[in-house]
Coordinates of C-alpha atoms (C1' of nucleotides) in Angstrom, one line a residue:
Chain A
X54 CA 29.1 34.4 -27.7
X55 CA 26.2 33.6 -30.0
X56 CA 29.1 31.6 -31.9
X57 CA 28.1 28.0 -31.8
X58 CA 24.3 26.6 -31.4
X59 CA 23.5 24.5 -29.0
X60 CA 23.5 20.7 -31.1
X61 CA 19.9 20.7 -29.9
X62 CA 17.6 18.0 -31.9
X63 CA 16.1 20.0 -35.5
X64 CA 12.6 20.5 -34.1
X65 CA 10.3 18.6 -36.1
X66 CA 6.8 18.7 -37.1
X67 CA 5.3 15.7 -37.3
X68 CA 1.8 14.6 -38.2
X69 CA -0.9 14.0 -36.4
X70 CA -0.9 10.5 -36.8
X71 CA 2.9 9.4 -36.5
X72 CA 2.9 11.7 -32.8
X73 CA 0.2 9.6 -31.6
X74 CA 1.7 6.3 -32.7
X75 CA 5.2 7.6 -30.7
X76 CA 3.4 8.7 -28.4
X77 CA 2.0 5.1 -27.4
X78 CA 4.8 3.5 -28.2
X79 CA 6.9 5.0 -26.0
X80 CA 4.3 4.1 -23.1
X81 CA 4.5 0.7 -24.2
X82 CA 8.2 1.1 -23.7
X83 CA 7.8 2.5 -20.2
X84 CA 5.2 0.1 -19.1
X85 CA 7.4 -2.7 -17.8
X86 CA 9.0 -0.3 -15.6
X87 CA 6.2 1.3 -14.2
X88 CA 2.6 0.7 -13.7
X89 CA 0.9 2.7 -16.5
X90 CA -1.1 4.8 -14.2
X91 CA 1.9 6.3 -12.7
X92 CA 3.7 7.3 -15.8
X93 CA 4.4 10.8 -15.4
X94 CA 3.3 12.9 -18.5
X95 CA 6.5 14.9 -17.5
X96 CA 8.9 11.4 -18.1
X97 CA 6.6 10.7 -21.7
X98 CA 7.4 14.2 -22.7
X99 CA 10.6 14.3 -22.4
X100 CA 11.5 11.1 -24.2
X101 CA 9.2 12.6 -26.9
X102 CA 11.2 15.3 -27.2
X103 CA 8.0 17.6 -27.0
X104 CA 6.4 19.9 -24.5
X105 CA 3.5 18.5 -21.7
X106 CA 1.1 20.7 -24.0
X107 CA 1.4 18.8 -27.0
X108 CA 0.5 15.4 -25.0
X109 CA -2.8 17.0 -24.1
X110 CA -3.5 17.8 -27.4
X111 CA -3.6 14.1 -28.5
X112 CA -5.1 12.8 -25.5
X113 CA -7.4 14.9 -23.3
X114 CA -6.8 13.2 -20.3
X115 CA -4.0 11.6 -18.9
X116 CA -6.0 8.5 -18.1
X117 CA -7.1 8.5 -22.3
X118 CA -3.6 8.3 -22.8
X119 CA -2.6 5.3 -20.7
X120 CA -5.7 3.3 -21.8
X121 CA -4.9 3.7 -25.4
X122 CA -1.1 2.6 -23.8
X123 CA -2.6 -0.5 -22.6
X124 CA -5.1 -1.0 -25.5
X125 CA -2.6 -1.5 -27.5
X126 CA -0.5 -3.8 -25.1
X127 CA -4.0 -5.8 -25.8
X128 CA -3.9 -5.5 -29.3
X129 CA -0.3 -6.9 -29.3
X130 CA -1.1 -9.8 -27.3
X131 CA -4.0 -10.8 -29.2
X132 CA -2.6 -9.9 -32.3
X133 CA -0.1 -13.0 -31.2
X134 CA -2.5 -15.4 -30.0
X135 CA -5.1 -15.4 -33.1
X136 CA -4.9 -18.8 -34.4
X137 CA -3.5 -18.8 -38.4
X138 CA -6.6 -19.5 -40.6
X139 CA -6.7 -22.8 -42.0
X140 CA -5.9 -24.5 -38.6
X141 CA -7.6 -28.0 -37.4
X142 CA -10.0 -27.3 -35.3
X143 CA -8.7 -29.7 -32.3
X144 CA -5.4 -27.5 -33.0
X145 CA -6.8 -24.6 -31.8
X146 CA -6.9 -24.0 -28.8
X147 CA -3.6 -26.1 -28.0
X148 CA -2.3 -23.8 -30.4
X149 CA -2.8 -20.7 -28.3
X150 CA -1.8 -22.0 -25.3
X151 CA 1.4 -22.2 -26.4
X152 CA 1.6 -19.0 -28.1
X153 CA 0.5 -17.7 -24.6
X154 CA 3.2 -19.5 -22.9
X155 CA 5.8 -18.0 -25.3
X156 CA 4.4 -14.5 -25.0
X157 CA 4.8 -14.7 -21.2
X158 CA 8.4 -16.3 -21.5
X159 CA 9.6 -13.1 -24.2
X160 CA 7.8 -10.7 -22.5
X161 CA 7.2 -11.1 -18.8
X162 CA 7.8 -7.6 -17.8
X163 CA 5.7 -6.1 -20.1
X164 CA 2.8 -8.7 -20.0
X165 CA 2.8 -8.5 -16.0
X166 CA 2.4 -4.5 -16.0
X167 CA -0.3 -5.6 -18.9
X168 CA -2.3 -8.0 -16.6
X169 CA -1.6 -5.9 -13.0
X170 CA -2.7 -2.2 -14.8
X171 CA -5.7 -4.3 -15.6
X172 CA -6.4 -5.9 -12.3
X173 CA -5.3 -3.1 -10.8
X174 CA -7.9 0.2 -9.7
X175 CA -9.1 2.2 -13.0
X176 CA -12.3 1.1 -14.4
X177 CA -11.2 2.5 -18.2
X178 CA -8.3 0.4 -18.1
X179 CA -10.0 -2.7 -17.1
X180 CA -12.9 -2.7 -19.6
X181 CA -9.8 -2.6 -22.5
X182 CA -8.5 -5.7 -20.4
X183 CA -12.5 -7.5 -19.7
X184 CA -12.7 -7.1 -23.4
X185 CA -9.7 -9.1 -24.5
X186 CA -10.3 -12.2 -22.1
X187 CA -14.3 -12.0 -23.5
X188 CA -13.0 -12.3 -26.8
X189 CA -10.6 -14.9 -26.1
X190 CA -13.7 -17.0 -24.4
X191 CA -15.7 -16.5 -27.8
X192 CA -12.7 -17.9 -29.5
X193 CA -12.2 -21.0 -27.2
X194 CA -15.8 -21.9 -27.1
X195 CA -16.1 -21.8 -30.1
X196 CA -13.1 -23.5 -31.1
X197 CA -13.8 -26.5 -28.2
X198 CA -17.2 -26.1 -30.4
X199 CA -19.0 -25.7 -26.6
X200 CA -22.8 -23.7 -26.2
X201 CA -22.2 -20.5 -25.2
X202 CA -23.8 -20.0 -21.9
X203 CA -23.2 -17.6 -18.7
X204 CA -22.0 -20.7 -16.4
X205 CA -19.4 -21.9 -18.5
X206 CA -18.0 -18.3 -20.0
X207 CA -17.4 -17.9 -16.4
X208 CA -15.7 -20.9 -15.5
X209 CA -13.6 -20.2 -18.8
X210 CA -12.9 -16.8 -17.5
X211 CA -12.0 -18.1 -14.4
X212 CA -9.4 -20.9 -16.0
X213 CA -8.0 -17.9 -17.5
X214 CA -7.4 -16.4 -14.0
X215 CA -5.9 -20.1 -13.4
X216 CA -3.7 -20.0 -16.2
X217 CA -2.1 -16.6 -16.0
X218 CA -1.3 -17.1 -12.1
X219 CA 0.3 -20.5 -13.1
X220 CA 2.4 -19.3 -16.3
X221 CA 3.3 -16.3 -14.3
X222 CA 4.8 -18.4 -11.0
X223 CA 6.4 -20.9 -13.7
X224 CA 8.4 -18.6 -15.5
X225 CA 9.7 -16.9 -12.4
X226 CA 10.4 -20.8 -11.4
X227 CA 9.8 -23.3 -13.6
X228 CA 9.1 -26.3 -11.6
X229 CA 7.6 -28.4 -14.2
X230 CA 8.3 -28.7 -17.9
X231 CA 7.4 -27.0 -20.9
X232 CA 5.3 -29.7 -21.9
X233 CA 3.6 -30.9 -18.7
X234 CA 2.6 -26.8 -17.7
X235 CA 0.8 -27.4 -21.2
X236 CA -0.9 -30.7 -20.8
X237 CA -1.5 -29.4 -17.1
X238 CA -3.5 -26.4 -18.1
X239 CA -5.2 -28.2 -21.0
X240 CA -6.1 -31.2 -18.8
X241 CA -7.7 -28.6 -16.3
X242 CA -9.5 -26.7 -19.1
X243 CA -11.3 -29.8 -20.2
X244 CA -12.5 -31.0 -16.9
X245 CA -14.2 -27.6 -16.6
X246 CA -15.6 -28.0 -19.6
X247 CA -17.1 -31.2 -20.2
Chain B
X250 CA -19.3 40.1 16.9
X251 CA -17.1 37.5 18.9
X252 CA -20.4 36.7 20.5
X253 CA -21.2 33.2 19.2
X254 CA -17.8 31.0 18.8
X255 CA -18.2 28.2 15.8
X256 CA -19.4 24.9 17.7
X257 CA -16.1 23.4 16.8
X258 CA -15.7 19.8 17.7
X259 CA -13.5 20.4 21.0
X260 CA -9.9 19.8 20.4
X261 CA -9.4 16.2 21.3
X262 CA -5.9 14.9 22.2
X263 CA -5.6 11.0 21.5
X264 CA -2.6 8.8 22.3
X265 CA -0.4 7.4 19.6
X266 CA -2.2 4.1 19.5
X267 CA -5.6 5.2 19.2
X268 CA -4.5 7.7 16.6
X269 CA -2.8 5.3 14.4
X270 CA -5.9 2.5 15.2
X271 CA -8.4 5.4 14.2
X272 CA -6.2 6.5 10.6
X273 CA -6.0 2.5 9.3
X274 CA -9.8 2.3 10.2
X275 CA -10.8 5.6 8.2
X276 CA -8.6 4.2 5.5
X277 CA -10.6 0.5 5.3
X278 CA -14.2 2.8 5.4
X279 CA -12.5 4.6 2.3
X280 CA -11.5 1.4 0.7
X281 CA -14.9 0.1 -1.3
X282 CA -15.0 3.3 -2.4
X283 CA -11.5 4.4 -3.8
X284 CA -8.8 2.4 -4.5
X285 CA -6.1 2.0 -1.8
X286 CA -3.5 3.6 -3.6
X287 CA -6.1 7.1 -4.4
X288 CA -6.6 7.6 -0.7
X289 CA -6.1 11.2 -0.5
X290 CA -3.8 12.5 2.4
X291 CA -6.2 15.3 2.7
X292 CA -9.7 13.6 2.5
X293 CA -8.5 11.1 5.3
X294 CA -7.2 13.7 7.5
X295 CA -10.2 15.6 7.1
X296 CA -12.3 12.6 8.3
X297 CA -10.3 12.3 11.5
X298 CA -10.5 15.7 12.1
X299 CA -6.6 16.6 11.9
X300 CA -4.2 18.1 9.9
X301 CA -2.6 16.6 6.8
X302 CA 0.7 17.2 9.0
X303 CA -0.4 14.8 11.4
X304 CA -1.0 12.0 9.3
X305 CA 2.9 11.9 8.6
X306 CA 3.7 12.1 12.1
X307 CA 2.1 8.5 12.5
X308 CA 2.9 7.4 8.5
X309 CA 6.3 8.5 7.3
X310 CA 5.4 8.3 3.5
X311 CA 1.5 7.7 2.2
X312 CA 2.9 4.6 0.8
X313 CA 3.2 3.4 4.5
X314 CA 0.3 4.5 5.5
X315 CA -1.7 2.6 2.6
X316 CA 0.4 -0.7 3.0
X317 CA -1.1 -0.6 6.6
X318 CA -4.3 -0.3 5.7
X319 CA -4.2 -3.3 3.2
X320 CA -2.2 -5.1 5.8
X321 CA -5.4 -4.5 8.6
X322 CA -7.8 -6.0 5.6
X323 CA -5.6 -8.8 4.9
X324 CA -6.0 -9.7 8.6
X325 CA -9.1 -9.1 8.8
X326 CA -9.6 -11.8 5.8
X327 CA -7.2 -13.8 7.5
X328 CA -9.2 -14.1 10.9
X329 CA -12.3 -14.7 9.1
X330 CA -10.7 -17.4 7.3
X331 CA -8.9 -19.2 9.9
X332 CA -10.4 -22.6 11.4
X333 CA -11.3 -22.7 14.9
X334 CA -9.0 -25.5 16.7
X335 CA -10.6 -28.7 17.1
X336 CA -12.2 -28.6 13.7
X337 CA -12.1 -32.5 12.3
X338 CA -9.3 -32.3 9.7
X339 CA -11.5 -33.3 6.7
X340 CA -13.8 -30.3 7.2
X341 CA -11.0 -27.3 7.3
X342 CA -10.6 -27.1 3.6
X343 CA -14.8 -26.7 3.3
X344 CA -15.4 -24.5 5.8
X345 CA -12.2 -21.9 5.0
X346 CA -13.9 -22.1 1.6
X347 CA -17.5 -21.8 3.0
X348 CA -16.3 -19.2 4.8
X349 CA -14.0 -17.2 1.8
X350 CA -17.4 -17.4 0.1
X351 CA -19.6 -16.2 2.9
X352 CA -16.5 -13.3 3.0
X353 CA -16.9 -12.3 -0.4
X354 CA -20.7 -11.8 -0.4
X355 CA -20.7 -9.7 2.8
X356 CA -18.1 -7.4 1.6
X357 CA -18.1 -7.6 -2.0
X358 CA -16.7 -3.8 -2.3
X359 CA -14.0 -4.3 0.3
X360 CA -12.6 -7.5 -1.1
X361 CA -12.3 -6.7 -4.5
X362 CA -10.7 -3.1 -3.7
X363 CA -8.4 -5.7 -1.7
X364 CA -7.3 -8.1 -4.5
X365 CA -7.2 -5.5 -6.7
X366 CA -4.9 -2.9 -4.5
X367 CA -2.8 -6.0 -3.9
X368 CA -2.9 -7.3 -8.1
X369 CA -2.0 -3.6 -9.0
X370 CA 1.3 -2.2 -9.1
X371 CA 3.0 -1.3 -5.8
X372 CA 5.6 -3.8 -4.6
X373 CA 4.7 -2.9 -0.9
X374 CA 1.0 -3.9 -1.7
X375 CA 1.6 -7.0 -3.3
X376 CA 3.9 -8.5 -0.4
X377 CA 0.9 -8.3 2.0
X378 CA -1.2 -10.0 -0.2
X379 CA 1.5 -12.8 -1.4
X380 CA 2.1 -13.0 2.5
X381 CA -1.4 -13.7 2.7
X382 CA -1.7 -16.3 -0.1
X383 CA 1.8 -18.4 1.0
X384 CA 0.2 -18.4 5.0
X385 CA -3.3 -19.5 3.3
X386 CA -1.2 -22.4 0.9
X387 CA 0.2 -23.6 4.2
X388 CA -2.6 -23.8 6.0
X389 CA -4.3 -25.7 3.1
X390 CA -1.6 -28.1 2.4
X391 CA -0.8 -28.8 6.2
X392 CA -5.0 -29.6 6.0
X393 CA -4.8 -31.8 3.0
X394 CA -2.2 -33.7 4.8
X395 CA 0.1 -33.2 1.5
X396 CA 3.7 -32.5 1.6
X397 CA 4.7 -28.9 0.7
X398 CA 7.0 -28.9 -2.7
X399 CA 7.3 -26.2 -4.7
X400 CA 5.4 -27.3 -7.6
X401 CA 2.1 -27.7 -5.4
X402 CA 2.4 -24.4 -3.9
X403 CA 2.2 -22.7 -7.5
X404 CA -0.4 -25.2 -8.2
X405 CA -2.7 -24.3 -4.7
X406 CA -1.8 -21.0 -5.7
X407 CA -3.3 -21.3 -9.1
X408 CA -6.3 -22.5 -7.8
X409 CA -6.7 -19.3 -5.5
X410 CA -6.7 -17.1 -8.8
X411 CA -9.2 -19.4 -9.9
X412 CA -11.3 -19.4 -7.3
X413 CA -11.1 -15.4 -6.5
X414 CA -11.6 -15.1 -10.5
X415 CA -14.8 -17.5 -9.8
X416 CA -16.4 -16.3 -6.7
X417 CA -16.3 -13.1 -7.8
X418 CA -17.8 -13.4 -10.8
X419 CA -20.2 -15.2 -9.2
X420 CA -21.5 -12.7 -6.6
X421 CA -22.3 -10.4 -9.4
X422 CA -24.2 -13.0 -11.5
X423 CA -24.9 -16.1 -9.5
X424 CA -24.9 -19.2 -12.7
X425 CA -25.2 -21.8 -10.3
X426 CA -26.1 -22.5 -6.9
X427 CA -24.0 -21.6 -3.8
X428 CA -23.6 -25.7 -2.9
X429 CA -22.9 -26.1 -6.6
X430 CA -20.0 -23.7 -6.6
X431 CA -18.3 -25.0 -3.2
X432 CA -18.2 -28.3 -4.6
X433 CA -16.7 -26.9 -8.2
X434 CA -14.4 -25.7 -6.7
X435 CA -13.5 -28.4 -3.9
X436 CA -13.1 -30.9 -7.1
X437 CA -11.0 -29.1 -8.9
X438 CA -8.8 -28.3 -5.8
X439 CA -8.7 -32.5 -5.1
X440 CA -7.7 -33.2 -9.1
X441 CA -5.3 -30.8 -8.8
X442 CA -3.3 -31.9 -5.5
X443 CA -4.0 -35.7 -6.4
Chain C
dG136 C1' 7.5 35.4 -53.8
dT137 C1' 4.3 36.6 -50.5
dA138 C1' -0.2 36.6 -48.3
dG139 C1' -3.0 33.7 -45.7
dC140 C1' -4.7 29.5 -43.8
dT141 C1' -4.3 25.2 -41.2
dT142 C1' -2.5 22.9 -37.5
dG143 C1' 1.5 21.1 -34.9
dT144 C1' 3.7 23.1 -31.0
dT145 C1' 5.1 25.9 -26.9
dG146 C1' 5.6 28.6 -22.3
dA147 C1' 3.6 30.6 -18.6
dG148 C1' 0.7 29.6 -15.0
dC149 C1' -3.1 27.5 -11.8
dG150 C1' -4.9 24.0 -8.5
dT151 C1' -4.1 19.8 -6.1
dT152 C1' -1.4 16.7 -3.6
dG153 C1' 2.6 14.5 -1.2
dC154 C1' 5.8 16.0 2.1
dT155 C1' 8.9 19.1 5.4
dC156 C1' 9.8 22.0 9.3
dA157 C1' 9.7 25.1 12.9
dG158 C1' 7.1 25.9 16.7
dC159 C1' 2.6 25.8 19.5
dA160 C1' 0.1 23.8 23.3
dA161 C1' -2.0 19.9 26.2
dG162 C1' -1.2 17.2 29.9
dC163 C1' 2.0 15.3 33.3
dC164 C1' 5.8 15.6 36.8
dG165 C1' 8.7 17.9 40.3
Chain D
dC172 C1' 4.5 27.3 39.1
dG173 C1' 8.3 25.8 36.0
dG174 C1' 9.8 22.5 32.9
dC175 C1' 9.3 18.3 30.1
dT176 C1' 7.3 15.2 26.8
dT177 C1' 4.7 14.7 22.8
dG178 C1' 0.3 15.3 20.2
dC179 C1' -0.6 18.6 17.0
dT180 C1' -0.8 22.7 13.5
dG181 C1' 0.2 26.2 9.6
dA182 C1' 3.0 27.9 6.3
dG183 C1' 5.2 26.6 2.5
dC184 C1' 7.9 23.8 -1.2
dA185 C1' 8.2 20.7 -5.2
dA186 C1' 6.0 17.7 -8.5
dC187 C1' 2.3 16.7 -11.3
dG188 C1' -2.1 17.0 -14.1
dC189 C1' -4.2 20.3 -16.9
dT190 C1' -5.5 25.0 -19.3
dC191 C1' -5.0 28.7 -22.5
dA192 C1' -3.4 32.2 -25.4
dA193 C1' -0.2 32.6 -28.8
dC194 C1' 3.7 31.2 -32.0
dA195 C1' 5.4 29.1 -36.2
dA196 C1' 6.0 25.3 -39.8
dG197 C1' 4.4 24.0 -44.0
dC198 C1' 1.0 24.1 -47.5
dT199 C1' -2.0 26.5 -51.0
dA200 C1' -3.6 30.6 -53.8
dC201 C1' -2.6 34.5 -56.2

DNA sequence: GTAGCTTGTTGAGCGTTGCTCAGCAAGCCG
DNA sequence: CGGCTTGCTGAGCAACGCTCAACAAGCTAC
């Protein structure tokens, strides 16, 4: 009865590259489902279509291969909030605001497991996530064209904190508008700031 | 050469209570240290001095037994943070921040393994800390002598990520003085419930 | 075409960890 | 002393992270 093959998937060879990007990709997919530390390398595999093996050849660790997961959640979200060259200045940061608002609103799931992963426990997969909110306080100072010191990176820092509870509660119940949660958080901002 | 028996601790045979009592506080000594959800069945039962076995005699699942452990540092938090009765109403807000301050510095470790446990991923973790924010929003709004809608509550709780976000950064680099930071913080509270 | 090299890929297996279960034994009561 | 309750243990299973030796796909050289 060797008659019939089973109709399994052509194995295929892939290169290095492209397995990596799947890889990660498929984490990505997972992540709003499950917190990234607790995807199994078992669950990844499988939706691979490869062995457990192969996943360690790409990343040593298990924790190397959810950091590069959530690095490039990061990537994504900044990616999305860059302001567009060429902006007016004093449409800057209102500009990203809203693109933050709108990231949250398309992709709540996903941005949550982002932000708790980060909070959460593992040092490797917070520095990916300290790293993104420093950035984004170079790029509000110096688009609210503000000194740079230590005092007021962390109150920026801390804002952030502000905004990301506040966005998170109002898309799970919206009990302002749009437009005030805006002028809300920008109001806030600029009494920390000045 | 059964002449010398091992000075083994002698067998000691607690009641339930005291078992349980003894497990959550060998778990909140662990905490600084590792984060809630790492406990290891094994180290914590070698600590007590029992078997792994026993450990699910008193904890049906490790998720249980973690959950009680964050619940014991929530209350512990909570107790700290509670006004004594017969405070004057206009100095309950101040001193429960006075106090969440004072918290923070004395158990740095603890308190951020805390938030942290409770940001992360599991659902059970997070309710005890959410329990924990909605009794502190009560408290605070039933203080301010402001009525309790929904959009204030997101609001207050805003301003708890901010103020976590802020006091901890500040413990680890102090950018302004402890009076300063109190009364940041108590301003942007008043503009916020005004 | 085939020999040989590179490298993507696998299966078997080891150690740890969460969890189960049958049964031992400490202390109390009659 | 016999029997009961219940604190407690050891052996062992399944799942998971991780290792290692070896296979095989696809390319180049002759």
């Amino acid at each position: 009865m060797t008659a019939s093959p089973a109709p399994e998937p052509i194995r295929l060879r892939r290169s290095a590259g492209d397995r990596r990007a799947q890889l990660v990709q498929i984490g990505l997919e997972l992540l709003p489902t499950t917190p990234v530390q607790e995807l199994t390398i078992d669950e990844v595999a499988r939706r691979a279509g490869i062995s457990r093996s192969l996943l360690f050849h790409y990343f040593a660790t298990k924790r190397e291969y959810y950091t590069a997961v959530t690095r490039a959640a990061a990537d994504l979200l900044w990616e999305h909030l860059l302001p567009r060259p060429g902006t007016p200045r004093d449409e800057l940061v209102p500009g990203m605001l809203d693109r933050y608002v709108g990231w949250v609103e398309t992709f709540r799931d996903t941005h949550l497991a982002f932000v708790r992963g980060a909070a959460g426990g593992d040092p490797w997969v917070s520095e990916v996530y300290e790293e993104t909110r420093a950035r984004l306080v170079d790029v509000a100072l110096e688009a609210l064209d503000l000194p740079d010191d230590a005092r007021r990176r962390q109150v920026v820092l801390a804002w952030f904190a502000f905004t990301e509870d506040l966005v998170g509660q109002w898309t799970r119940e919206p009990t302002m508008s749009r437009a005030e949660l805006l002028t809300l958080l920008r109001d806030v901002l600029d009494r920390l700031t000045t």
